Short mmCIF file of C-alpha atoms and ligand atoms in Angstrom, two decimals:
data_model
loop_
_atom_site.label_atom_id
_atom_site.label_comp_id
_atom_site.label_asym_id
_atom_site.label_seq_id
_atom_site.Cartn_x
_atom_site.Cartn_y
_atom_site.Cartn_z
CA MET A 235 -1.34 -37.67 -18.31
CA ARG A 236 -3.30 -35.98 -20.10
CA ILE A 237 -7.08 -37.22 -20.66
CA THR A 238 -9.98 -36.15 -22.33
CA VAL A 239 -13.39 -37.06 -21.16
CA THR A 240 -16.78 -35.96 -22.21
CA VAL A 241 -18.52 -35.22 -19.53
CA ASP A 242 -22.56 -34.30 -19.81
CA GLY A 243 -21.80 -33.41 -23.17
CA VAL A 244 -18.90 -31.21 -22.96
CA ASN A 245 -15.56 -32.21 -23.90
CA TYR A 246 -12.18 -31.58 -21.20
CA SER A 247 -8.51 -32.55 -21.87
CA ASP A 248 -7.06 -32.14 -18.26
CA GLU A 249 -3.78 -33.47 -17.62
CA VAL A 250 -3.95 -36.18 -14.17
CA GLU A 251 -2.18 -37.88 -11.93
CA PRO A 252 -2.70 -41.60 -12.53
CA ARG A 253 -3.83 -42.15 -8.82
CA THR A 254 -6.73 -39.98 -9.46
CA LEU A 255 -10.03 -41.10 -8.62
CA LEU A 256 -12.67 -40.35 -11.34
CA VAL A 257 -15.30 -38.69 -8.48
CA HIS A 258 -12.40 -36.46 -7.82
CA HIS A 259 -11.37 -35.73 -10.79
CA LEU A 260 -15.30 -34.47 -11.87
CA ARG A 261 -15.40 -32.44 -8.18
CA ASP A 262 -12.07 -31.49 -7.39
CA ARG A 263 -10.99 -30.23 -11.32
CA LEU A 264 -13.92 -30.14 -12.82
CA GLY A 265 -16.57 -28.03 -10.57
CA LYS A 266 -18.90 -31.11 -11.13
CA THR A 267 -20.33 -31.17 -7.03
CA GLY A 268 -23.33 -32.97 -7.82
CA THR A 269 -21.65 -36.58 -7.68
CA VAL A 270 -20.57 -36.61 -4.08
CA VAL A 271 -18.20 -39.09 -2.10
CA GLY A 272 -20.31 -40.86 0.75
CA CYS A 273 -17.47 -43.51 1.76
CA ASP A 274 -13.92 -45.38 1.21
CA THR A 275 -15.11 -48.69 0.76
CA SER A 276 -16.88 -48.86 -2.68
CA ASN A 277 -20.27 -49.61 -0.75
CA CYS A 278 -22.11 -46.79 -0.58
CA GLY A 279 -23.07 -45.81 -4.59
CA ALA A 280 -23.71 -42.10 -3.80
CA CYS A 281 -20.39 -41.23 -6.39
CA THR A 282 -22.66 -43.33 -9.00
CA VAL A 283 -22.22 -42.08 -12.61
CA HIS A 284 -22.72 -43.31 -16.27
CA LEU A 285 -19.52 -44.22 -18.01
CA ASP A 286 -20.20 -44.69 -21.50
CA GLY A 287 -23.88 -45.24 -20.37
CA ARG A 288 -23.68 -47.85 -17.32
CA SER A 289 -23.64 -46.94 -13.81
CA VAL A 290 -20.32 -47.29 -12.16
CA LYS A 291 -19.11 -45.79 -8.79
CA SER A 292 -16.46 -43.34 -9.62
CA CYS A 293 -14.64 -43.50 -6.51
CA SER A 294 -13.51 -46.91 -7.80
CA VAL A 295 -12.97 -45.72 -11.34
CA LEU A 296 -9.11 -43.91 -12.14
CA ALA A 297 -9.60 -40.83 -14.11
CA VAL A 298 -7.08 -42.41 -16.49
CA GLN A 299 -9.58 -45.25 -17.43
CA ALA A 300 -12.59 -42.77 -18.21
CA ASP A 301 -9.73 -41.57 -21.39
CA GLY A 302 -11.72 -41.39 -24.42
CA ARG A 303 -15.20 -41.95 -23.06
CA ALA A 304 -18.11 -40.02 -22.07
CA VAL A 305 -19.42 -39.56 -18.18
CA THR A 306 -22.84 -38.25 -17.93
CA THR A 307 -23.21 -36.95 -14.06
CA VAL A 308 -26.68 -35.71 -12.14
CA GLU A 309 -26.02 -32.15 -13.39
CA GLY A 310 -26.23 -33.66 -17.04
CA LEU A 311 -29.94 -34.80 -16.60
CA ALA A 312 -32.30 -31.54 -16.65
CA ASP A 313 -32.95 -30.04 -19.75
CA GLY A 314 -33.01 -26.42 -19.40
CA GLY A 315 -35.11 -26.15 -16.52
CA GLU A 316 -36.89 -29.10 -16.83
CA LEU A 317 -35.82 -32.03 -14.39
CA HIS A 318 -35.17 -35.14 -15.91
CA PRO A 319 -38.69 -37.60 -14.97
CA VAL A 320 -36.29 -39.84 -12.50
CA GLN A 321 -35.39 -36.54 -10.95
CA GLN A 322 -39.21 -35.22 -10.82
CA ALA A 323 -40.52 -38.50 -9.36
CA PHE A 324 -38.00 -38.09 -6.57
CA HIS A 325 -39.29 -34.69 -5.61
CA GLU A 326 -43.38 -35.66 -5.92
CA ASN A 327 -42.46 -38.80 -4.01
CA HIS A 328 -40.52 -37.18 -0.94
CA ALA A 329 -37.88 -39.90 -2.00
CA LEU A 330 -35.09 -37.55 0.00
CA GLN A 331 -34.36 -36.46 3.25
CA CYS A 332 -31.33 -34.83 3.85
CA GLY A 333 -30.46 -35.38 -0.20
CA PHE A 334 -26.58 -37.11 0.21
CA CYS A 335 -27.98 -40.19 -1.42
CA THR A 336 -29.59 -38.77 -3.92
CA PRO A 337 -27.44 -38.34 -6.92
CA GLY A 338 -26.11 -41.46 -7.13
CA MET A 339 -29.90 -42.77 -6.47
CA ILE A 340 -30.99 -41.23 -9.55
CA MET A 341 -28.52 -42.19 -11.35
CA GLN A 342 -28.53 -46.18 -10.55
CA ALA A 343 -32.13 -45.35 -10.63
CA ILE A 344 -31.88 -44.13 -14.35
CA ASP A 345 -29.45 -47.30 -15.37
CA LEU A 346 -32.16 -49.69 -14.09
CA LEU A 347 -34.86 -48.37 -15.41
CA ALA A 348 -32.59 -48.71 -19.12
CA GLU A 349 -32.74 -52.00 -18.36
CA ASP A 350 -35.90 -53.29 -16.99
CA PRO A 351 -38.50 -50.16 -17.84
CA ASP A 352 -40.98 -51.54 -15.33
CA PRO A 353 -39.58 -52.94 -12.68
CA ASP A 354 -41.83 -54.72 -9.57
CA GLU A 355 -41.00 -53.24 -6.21
CA ASP A 356 -38.72 -56.59 -5.48
CA ALA A 357 -36.73 -55.69 -8.46
CA VAL A 358 -36.49 -51.73 -7.57
CA ARG A 359 -34.84 -53.22 -4.58
CA HIS A 360 -32.48 -55.56 -6.09
CA GLY A 361 -31.71 -52.97 -8.52
CA LEU A 362 -30.75 -50.04 -6.17
CA GLU A 363 -28.78 -52.85 -3.99
CA GLY A 364 -25.25 -50.97 -4.44
CA ASN A 365 -27.04 -47.53 -3.06
CA LEU A 366 -27.14 -47.01 0.50
CA CYS A 367 -29.86 -44.09 2.41
CA ARG A 368 -29.80 -43.90 5.79
CA CYS A 369 -32.51 -41.32 6.31
CA THR A 370 -35.68 -42.76 4.05
CA GLY A 371 -35.93 -46.28 5.42
CA TYR A 372 -35.93 -46.56 0.66
CA GLN A 373 -39.99 -46.80 1.27
CA ASN A 374 -40.59 -43.28 -1.08
CA ILE A 375 -37.44 -44.02 -2.73
CA VAL A 376 -39.17 -47.22 -4.50
CA HIS A 377 -42.32 -45.17 -4.68
CA ALA A 378 -40.32 -42.63 -6.76
CA VAL A 379 -38.60 -45.21 -9.18
CA ARG A 380 -42.01 -46.99 -10.35
CA ASP A 381 -43.47 -43.56 -10.30
CA ALA A 382 -40.63 -42.70 -13.07
CA ALA A 383 -41.54 -46.07 -14.43
CA ARG A 384 -44.96 -44.95 -15.33
CA ARG A 385 -43.45 -41.47 -16.29
CA LEU A 386 -41.13 -42.79 -18.65
CA GLY A 387 -44.07 -44.96 -20.04
CA GLY A 388 -43.93 -48.42 -18.58
CA THR A 389 -47.50 -50.00 -17.67
CA ARG A 390 -47.88 -51.70 -14.12
CA MET B 197 -9.17 -41.45 0.58
CA ILE B 198 -6.74 -41.04 -2.28
CA PRO B 199 -4.24 -43.61 -3.36
CA ALA B 200 -0.55 -43.29 -3.39
CA ALA B 201 0.99 -41.97 -6.41
CA PHE B 202 1.89 -44.88 -8.82
CA ASP B 203 2.76 -44.71 -12.43
CA TYR B 204 0.56 -46.33 -14.98
CA THR B 205 0.57 -48.49 -18.37
CA ALA B 206 -2.34 -49.66 -19.98
CA PRO B 207 -0.69 -52.23 -23.05
CA SER B 208 -2.82 -53.26 -25.99
CA THR B 209 -1.51 -56.89 -26.15
CA VAL B 210 -0.62 -59.40 -23.46
CA ASP B 211 2.73 -59.76 -23.92
CA GLU B 212 3.29 -56.15 -23.45
CA ALA B 213 0.90 -56.34 -20.24
CA VAL B 214 3.52 -59.29 -18.94
CA ARG B 215 7.08 -57.73 -20.12
CA ALA B 216 5.29 -54.43 -17.79
CA LEU B 217 4.48 -56.18 -14.89
CA VAL B 218 8.12 -57.85 -15.03
CA ALA B 219 9.84 -54.68 -15.60
CA GLY B 220 7.83 -53.73 -12.33
CA GLY B 221 8.67 -57.02 -10.34
CA GLU B 222 7.30 -56.77 -6.78
CA ASP B 223 5.71 -53.34 -6.73
CA ALA B 224 3.87 -53.76 -9.93
CA LYS B 225 0.43 -54.46 -9.81
CA ALA B 226 -2.44 -55.67 -12.69
CA ILE B 227 -6.06 -53.60 -12.32
CA ALA B 228 -8.70 -54.95 -14.68
CA GLY B 229 -12.00 -53.96 -13.14
CA GLY B 230 -10.16 -52.27 -10.27
CA GLN B 231 -13.39 -53.33 -8.14
CA SER B 232 -11.33 -54.97 -5.53
CA LEU B 233 -8.39 -53.43 -6.01
CA LEU B 234 -9.18 -49.90 -5.64
CA PRO B 235 -10.75 -50.07 -2.40
CA VAL B 236 -7.47 -51.74 -1.61
CA LEU B 237 -5.77 -48.43 -2.91
CA ARG B 238 -7.41 -46.27 -1.54
CA LEU B 239 -7.49 -47.48 2.12
CA ARG B 240 -3.37 -47.68 1.45
CA LEU B 241 -3.76 -51.31 2.50
CA ALA B 242 -1.06 -51.69 -0.74
CA ALA B 243 1.09 -49.31 -2.51
CA PRO B 244 2.24 -50.56 -6.29
CA THR B 245 4.26 -48.19 -7.78
CA LEU B 246 3.01 -49.15 -10.97
CA VAL B 247 -0.05 -50.03 -11.71
CA VAL B 248 -0.72 -52.02 -15.08
CA ASP B 249 -4.06 -51.33 -16.60
CA LEU B 250 -5.22 -54.56 -18.37
CA SER B 251 -8.27 -52.81 -20.13
CA ARG B 252 -7.43 -52.31 -23.57
CA LEU B 253 -6.40 -56.02 -24.20
CA THR B 254 -9.70 -56.31 -26.06
CA GLU B 255 -8.56 -60.21 -26.83
CA LEU B 256 -9.17 -61.01 -23.23
CA ALA B 257 -12.55 -60.09 -23.56
CA GLY B 258 -16.09 -61.92 -24.04
CA VAL B 259 -17.22 -65.26 -24.44
CA HIS B 260 -16.62 -67.94 -27.07
CA ASP B 261 -18.25 -71.43 -27.90
CA ASP B 262 -15.58 -73.28 -28.02
CA GLY B 263 -17.45 -76.86 -28.72
CA ASP B 264 -17.83 -78.95 -25.80
CA SER B 265 -16.67 -75.98 -23.52
CA LEU B 266 -17.30 -72.14 -23.55
CA LEU B 267 -13.66 -70.51 -23.43
CA ILE B 268 -14.49 -66.94 -21.10
CA GLY B 269 -11.58 -64.20 -21.90
CA ALA B 270 -10.59 -62.99 -17.96
CA LEU B 271 -11.90 -59.30 -18.64
CA THR B 272 -15.17 -60.70 -19.74
CA THR B 273 -17.66 -58.34 -16.70
CA HIS B 274 -19.84 -59.85 -14.27
CA HIS B 275 -23.02 -57.85 -16.13
CA GLU B 276 -21.70 -59.32 -19.37
CA VAL B 277 -21.30 -62.70 -17.81
CA GLN B 278 -24.91 -62.32 -16.59
CA ARG B 279 -26.39 -61.76 -19.71
CA ASP B 280 -24.34 -63.89 -21.95
CA PRO B 281 -27.07 -66.70 -23.80
CA HIS B 282 -23.83 -69.71 -23.96
CA VAL B 283 -23.77 -68.89 -19.78
CA ARG B 284 -27.54 -69.21 -19.76
CA GLU B 285 -27.15 -72.20 -21.83
CA HIS B 286 -24.38 -74.64 -20.68
CA ALA B 287 -23.11 -72.57 -17.26
CA ALA B 288 -26.40 -71.60 -15.92
CA LEU B 289 -24.37 -72.33 -12.22
CA LEU B 290 -21.30 -69.57 -13.51
CA ARG B 291 -24.46 -67.39 -14.31
CA LEU B 292 -26.22 -68.12 -10.70
CA ALA B 293 -23.53 -67.11 -8.96
CA THR B 294 -22.43 -63.86 -10.74
CA ASP B 295 -26.16 -62.62 -10.24
CA THR B 296 -25.25 -62.64 -6.52
CA VAL B 297 -22.09 -60.44 -6.58
CA ALA B 298 -21.87 -57.41 -5.18
CA ASP B 299 -24.23 -54.84 -6.71
CA PRO B 300 -25.25 -53.92 -9.97
CA GLN B 301 -22.29 -50.80 -10.18
CA ILE B 302 -19.48 -53.16 -9.51
CA ARG B 303 -20.84 -56.02 -11.92
CA HIS B 304 -20.57 -53.25 -14.58
CA ARG B 305 -16.49 -53.32 -13.80
CA GLY B 306 -15.82 -56.06 -12.41
CA THR B 307 -14.56 -58.53 -14.26
CA LEU B 308 -14.74 -63.14 -13.56
CA GLY B 309 -10.45 -62.76 -14.16
CA GLY B 310 -10.13 -60.29 -11.56
CA ALA B 311 -12.83 -62.21 -9.11
CA LEU B 312 -10.66 -65.23 -9.98
CA ALA B 313 -6.90 -63.80 -9.60
CA HIS B 314 -8.29 -61.74 -6.38
CA ALA B 315 -9.41 -65.30 -4.58
CA ASP B 316 -10.93 -63.99 -1.85
CA PRO B 317 -12.01 -67.10 0.23
CA ALA B 318 -15.90 -65.88 0.31
CA GLY B 319 -15.62 -64.51 -3.05
CA ASP B 320 -18.89 -66.19 -5.01
CA LEU B 321 -17.03 -67.29 -8.49
CA LEU B 322 -14.75 -69.91 -6.65
CA ALA B 323 -16.67 -72.53 -5.90
CA PRO B 324 -18.80 -72.32 -9.43
CA VAL B 325 -15.67 -72.48 -11.27
CA LEU B 326 -13.91 -75.66 -9.16
CA ALA B 327 -17.46 -77.48 -9.37
CA LEU B 328 -17.47 -76.88 -13.24
CA ASP B 329 -14.04 -78.70 -13.39
CA ALA B 330 -13.25 -75.12 -15.16
CA VAL B 331 -9.57 -74.86 -16.39
CA LEU B 332 -7.38 -71.27 -16.23
CA ARG B 333 -5.15 -70.32 -19.00
CA CYS B 334 -2.17 -68.08 -18.03
CA THR B 335 0.18 -66.20 -19.43
CA GLY B 336 3.47 -64.96 -18.37
CA PRO B 337 7.32 -64.98 -19.46
CA ALA B 338 7.76 -68.19 -19.34
CA GLY B 339 4.86 -68.66 -21.85
CA THR B 340 1.20 -70.34 -21.93
CA ARG B 341 0.00 -72.99 -19.80
CA GLU B 342 -3.52 -74.54 -18.33
CA VAL B 343 -4.46 -74.75 -14.82
CA PRO B 344 -7.00 -76.98 -13.20
CA ALA B 345 -9.32 -75.14 -11.33
CA ALA B 346 -8.85 -77.56 -8.46
CA GLU B 347 -5.17 -76.37 -8.63
CA PHE B 348 -5.52 -72.74 -9.01
CA PHE B 349 -6.26 -71.66 -5.99
CA THR B 350 -4.06 -72.15 -3.10
CA ASP B 351 -4.55 -70.01 0.02
CA TYR B 352 -6.23 -67.70 1.07
CA PHE B 353 -6.00 -64.55 -1.70
CA THR B 354 -3.32 -66.99 -3.05
CA THR B 355 -3.32 -68.43 -6.20
CA ALA B 356 -1.09 -70.67 -8.89
CA LEU B 357 -0.14 -67.51 -11.23
CA GLU B 358 3.77 -66.87 -11.18
CA PRO B 359 4.77 -63.34 -10.65
CA GLY B 360 4.15 -61.32 -14.13
CA GLU B 361 2.04 -64.47 -15.35
CA LEU B 362 -1.76 -63.27 -16.46
CA LEU B 363 -4.92 -64.96 -16.29
CA THR B 364 -6.27 -64.35 -19.92
CA HIS B 365 -9.05 -67.52 -20.31
CA VAL B 366 -11.08 -69.39 -18.52
CA ARG B 367 -12.00 -72.71 -19.94
CA VAL B 368 -15.66 -73.68 -18.60
CA PRO B 369 -16.75 -77.43 -19.72
CA LYS B 370 -20.16 -77.10 -21.07
CA LEU B 371 -23.03 -78.58 -18.95
CA THR B 372 -26.07 -78.37 -21.24
CA GLY B 373 -29.68 -79.37 -19.55
CA TRP B 374 -28.26 -79.58 -16.14
CA GLY B 375 -30.05 -78.42 -13.00
CA ALA B 376 -27.92 -75.32 -11.13
CA ARG B 377 -28.19 -73.21 -8.11
CA TYR B 378 -25.98 -71.37 -6.13
CA GLU B 379 -27.60 -70.58 -2.84
CA LYS B 380 -25.77 -67.72 -0.95
CA PHE B 381 -26.32 -67.34 2.71
CA SER B 382 -25.48 -63.53 4.23
CA ARG B 383 -27.30 -61.13 6.78
CA VAL B 384 -27.65 -58.33 4.57
CA ALA B 385 -28.04 -57.14 0.72
CA GLN B 386 -24.99 -56.32 -0.86
CA ALA B 387 -22.78 -58.58 1.68
CA TRP B 388 -20.06 -61.38 0.88
CA SER B 389 -21.21 -65.14 1.83
CA ILE B 390 -20.74 -66.24 5.14
CA VAL B 391 -21.38 -69.45 3.62
CA ALA B 392 -22.34 -70.63 -0.20
CA VAL B 393 -23.22 -73.59 -2.00
CA ALA B 394 -22.60 -73.84 -5.59
CA ALA B 395 -24.81 -77.17 -7.31
CA ALA B 396 -25.10 -78.41 -10.35
CA VAL B 397 -26.85 -82.17 -11.62
CA LYS B 398 -27.54 -84.09 -14.57
CA VAL B 399 -30.93 -86.00 -13.78
CA VAL B 400 -32.16 -88.96 -15.87
CA ASP B 401 -36.04 -90.50 -15.38
CA GLY B 402 -35.78 -88.93 -11.67
CA VAL B 403 -31.90 -90.39 -10.83
CA VAL B 404 -29.00 -88.47 -9.82
CA GLU B 405 -26.65 -89.69 -13.26
CA GLN B 406 -23.89 -86.70 -11.90
CA ALA B 407 -23.39 -84.07 -9.72
CA ARG B 408 -21.12 -81.40 -8.94
CA VAL B 409 -20.91 -79.53 -5.16
CA ALA B 410 -18.54 -76.81 -4.27
CA LEU B 411 -18.42 -74.45 -1.10
CA THR B 412 -17.64 -70.93 -0.70
CA ASN B 413 -16.05 -69.26 2.39
CA MET B 414 -15.78 -73.43 4.07
CA GLY B 415 -11.39 -72.72 4.32
CA PRO B 416 -8.78 -71.03 2.68
CA THR B 417 -9.60 -72.21 -0.90
CA PRO B 418 -13.26 -73.08 -2.14
CA VAL B 419 -13.67 -76.90 -1.44
CA ARG B 420 -15.17 -79.39 -4.02
CA ALA B 421 -18.14 -81.47 -1.00
CA ARG B 422 -17.01 -84.86 -2.99
CA GLY B 423 -18.85 -86.62 0.11
CA VAL B 424 -21.96 -85.09 -1.25
CA GLU B 425 -21.11 -85.87 -5.02
CA GLU B 426 -20.55 -89.83 -4.47
CA ALA B 427 -23.92 -90.31 -2.15
CA LEU B 428 -25.89 -88.20 -4.49
CA THR B 429 -24.44 -90.63 -7.51
CA GLY B 430 -26.84 -93.42 -8.73
CA GLU B 431 -29.45 -92.70 -6.24
CA PRO B 432 -32.85 -91.36 -7.08
CA ALA B 433 -33.15 -87.79 -6.87
CA THR B 434 -35.40 -87.51 -3.69
CA ALA B 435 -36.06 -85.45 -0.69
CA GLU B 436 -34.78 -88.02 1.45
CA ALA B 437 -31.59 -88.74 -0.48
CA ILE B 438 -30.83 -85.33 -0.48
CA ARG B 439 -30.72 -84.95 2.69
CA ALA B 440 -28.43 -87.82 3.23
CA ALA B 441 -26.20 -86.96 1.36
CA ALA B 442 -26.55 -83.14 1.88
CA ALA B 443 -25.16 -84.52 6.05
CA ARG B 444 -22.00 -85.11 4.64
CA ALA B 445 -21.65 -81.20 3.08
CA ALA B 446 -18.48 -80.06 5.57
CA GLU B 447 -16.36 -83.53 5.26
CA GLY B 448 -13.06 -82.22 4.87
CA THR B 449 -13.38 -78.30 4.94
CA ASP B 450 -11.57 -76.17 7.18
CA PRO B 451 -14.11 -73.09 8.22
CA VAL B 452 -12.88 -69.91 9.92
CA THR B 453 -14.56 -68.60 13.29
CA ASP B 454 -14.57 -64.86 12.74
CA GLY B 455 -16.55 -61.88 13.23
CA ASN B 456 -19.61 -62.91 11.02
CA ALA B 457 -19.84 -66.82 12.25
CA ASP B 458 -18.08 -69.18 13.87
CA ALA B 459 -16.90 -72.60 12.28
CA GLU B 460 -19.18 -74.48 14.23
CA TYR B 461 -22.01 -72.22 12.61
CA ARG B 462 -20.30 -72.55 9.44
CA THR B 463 -20.76 -76.12 9.28
CA HIS B 464 -24.27 -76.27 10.31
CA LEU B 465 -24.82 -73.68 7.24
CA ALA B 466 -23.21 -76.28 4.87
CA ARG B 467 -25.13 -78.89 5.23
CA VAL B 468 -28.54 -76.83 5.19
CA LEU B 469 -27.38 -74.70 2.53
CA THR B 470 -26.13 -77.79 0.58
CA GLU B 471 -30.06 -79.79 1.17
CA ARG B 472 -31.56 -76.58 -0.50
CA ALA B 473 -29.21 -76.19 -3.27
CA VAL B 474 -29.47 -79.76 -4.41
CA THR B 475 -33.14 -79.87 -4.11
CA ALA B 476 -33.21 -76.40 -6.09
CA ALA B 477 -30.96 -77.83 -8.62
CA VAL B 478 -32.90 -81.28 -9.07
CA SER B 479 -36.20 -79.43 -9.22
CA ASP B 480 -34.22 -76.77 -12.39
CA ALA B 481 -33.00 -79.95 -14.02
C1 FAD C 771 -18.38 -53.25 -1.94
C2 FAD C 771 -18.12 -54.43 -2.96
C3 FAD C 771 -18.76 -55.87 -2.87
C4 FAD C 771 -18.40 -56.60 -3.11
N1 FAD C 771 -19.12 -57.85 -2.99
C5 FAD C 771 -19.06 -59.10 -3.46
C6 FAD C 771 -19.52 -60.41 -3.60
O1 FAD C 771 -20.68 -60.58 -3.00
N2 FAD C 771 -19.10 -61.11 -4.10
C7 FAD C 771 -18.45 -61.62 -4.88
O2 FAD C 771 -17.93 -62.77 -5.47
N3 FAD C 771 -17.24 -60.26 -4.85
C8 FAD C 771 -17.65 -59.08 -4.63
N4 FAD C 771 -16.82 -58.13 -4.55
C9 FAD C 771 -15.78 -58.20 -5.57
C10 FAD C 771 -15.71 -58.49 -7.17
O3 FAD C 771 -16.26 -59.56 -7.53
C11 FAD C 771 -14.67 -57.68 -8.05
O4 FAD C 771 -15.01 -57.35 -9.24
C12 FAD C 771 -13.90 -58.70 -7.94
O5 FAD C 771 -13.34 -59.37 -6.82
C13 FAD C 771 -12.65 -58.36 -8.41
O6 FAD C 771 -12.53 -58.14 -9.88
P1 FAD C 771 -11.89 -56.96 -10.69
O7 FAD C 771 -11.96 -57.08 -12.16
O8 FAD C 771 -12.85 -55.61 -10.46
O9 FAD C 771 -10.59 -56.60 -10.32
P2 FAD C 771 -9.20 -55.93 -9.75
O10 FAD C 771 -9.90 -55.07 -8.90
O11 FAD C 771 -9.01 -55.05 -11.06
O12 FAD C 771 -7.81 -56.52 -9.56
C14 FAD C 771 -8.04 -57.83 -8.43
C15 FAD C 771 -6.95 -58.58 -8.06
O13 FAD C 771 -6.44 -58.94 -9.14
C16 FAD C 771 -5.89 -59.03 -10.12
N5 FAD C 771 -5.91 -59.24 -11.48
C17 FAD C 771 -6.66 -59.04 -11.65
N6 FAD C 771 -6.98 -59.40 -13.25
C18 FAD C 771 -6.15 -60.01 -13.75
C19 FAD C 771 -5.89 -60.83 -14.44
N7 FAD C 771 -6.17 -60.78 -15.86
N8 FAD C 771 -4.50 -61.65 -14.21
C20 FAD C 771 -4.07 -61.47 -13.21
N9 FAD C 771 -4.73 -60.80 -12.06
C21 FAD C 771 -5.10 -59.98 -12.33
C22 FAD C 771 -5.35 -57.93 -9.96
O14 FAD C 771 -3.59 -57.41 -9.95
C23 FAD C 771 -5.83 -57.65 -8.18
O15 FAD C 771 -4.91 -57.99 -7.26
C24 FAD C 771 -17.20 -56.75 -4.04
C25 FAD C 771 -16.83 -55.54 -3.99
C26 FAD C 771 -17.13 -54.44 -3.34
C27 FAD C 771 -15.97 -53.53 -4.14
S1 FES C 772 -18.50 -42.90 -2.69
FE1 FES C 772 -19.59 -44.47 -1.48
S2 FES C 772 -18.99 -45.71 -3.52
FE2 FES C 772 -18.16 -44.66 -4.70
S1 FES C 773 -32.00 -39.39 1.88
FE1 FES C 773 -30.22 -39.05 3.59
S2 FES C 773 -29.18 -40.39 2.90
FE2 FES C 773 -30.41 -40.66 1.63
#
């Protein structure tokens, strides 16, 4: 089946099998390997991207379901050499160790801040409920998201 | 893992979708948000040869105010239910339960209709729909019919839907001004209910005029706690009255023993969570 998907601002038109998961289309066909796969059960959130502006787990969407729609991955965030404020906050707050969960964490953090520009600690933890990290203990991830909120103009 | 190969169609009307499902027979499967179906396909616990995507059926999206009730399209996402002002005002119990479902990403895709059709006994939206006396509108090859929630859930992962039949709308009678609470017990974040209790009460001058209580995961289907409702109705909304009523929460239930909890512990949870849910619902009223 032929689908056209806009990924990080670029239009791609491809022939795909209906069973192809969006994450595999992004990685294997389009070379967008910034988005990773961490589980088989839709639990870990490592594969989180934005589909028409809302966070989704790209392992739990068929590529054909993204036909005619816009996908943003972690690769589409930086503006030239300049990191997105959430990326910069993760970097400066040491919010990663192995980094495997990071693409998904960042994409979900951006969705969370779009909905709630000034989340308290509890709101950050709930907002990242669908993203698992096996390294950091989450503490610095929470700090990074609240720091990012300040950078983006929140006040708390 | 990657699902087994299947054919795919994305019809744009309910009639076309029903025809596609009928033509595909036993090997056809509808997909709405895909948040229950895709994990199953990835693990190859199922391998349909035809997947019928409902997401273009725009006639089934959104919440409509329909006089005494809300008419909620089956394709309305959990995220839309959480934010809908009509739901907030007239069906608070449904919103509170939806808040506890999975995580934000899954709530952006998963649908009310998909959750009800999937009929997982631990699913959080079944008990609220039962407590609210919702009516489920279904369309299939034989036409359209309305099934009360009490008759819709028939067994583990099994509903009254006939082959080729779609759930199209959920009609929820308005309970405006009632207090509500969905009390969910699970061990970790992003987890299914071990047991949960859906409660809605109408309190007038400190007296419980009407009460609705239903239980999640206390049997193969959601269960209405009629004993609790009876005990509360007409009583003053006091801590003692609520505790006495909650003691009847496990009547008529058939909880399983599994890796999360044994049946006896679930019975205990049903009573404790009922007391908490009704207490919170009363103070919300
Ligand atoms: C990690 C994870 C955690 C979760 N945690 C929870 C939780 O805590 N509580 C909870 O309640 N749920 C939870 N869920 C499930 C979630 O609520 C799903 O969104 C929901 O169960 C299915 O909705 P869907 O639209 O994605 O359905 P789909 O996956 O598309 O479909 C599910 C089933 O219903 C059928 N179907 C779908 N729509 C219709 C229709 N309109 N008519 C007839 N048949 C239809 C499909 O054929 C399929 O068999 C979780 C899921 C995941 C992956
Ligand atoms: S890969 Fe784990 S949720 Fe998608
Ligand atoms: S940094 Fe290793 S999983 Fe999060």
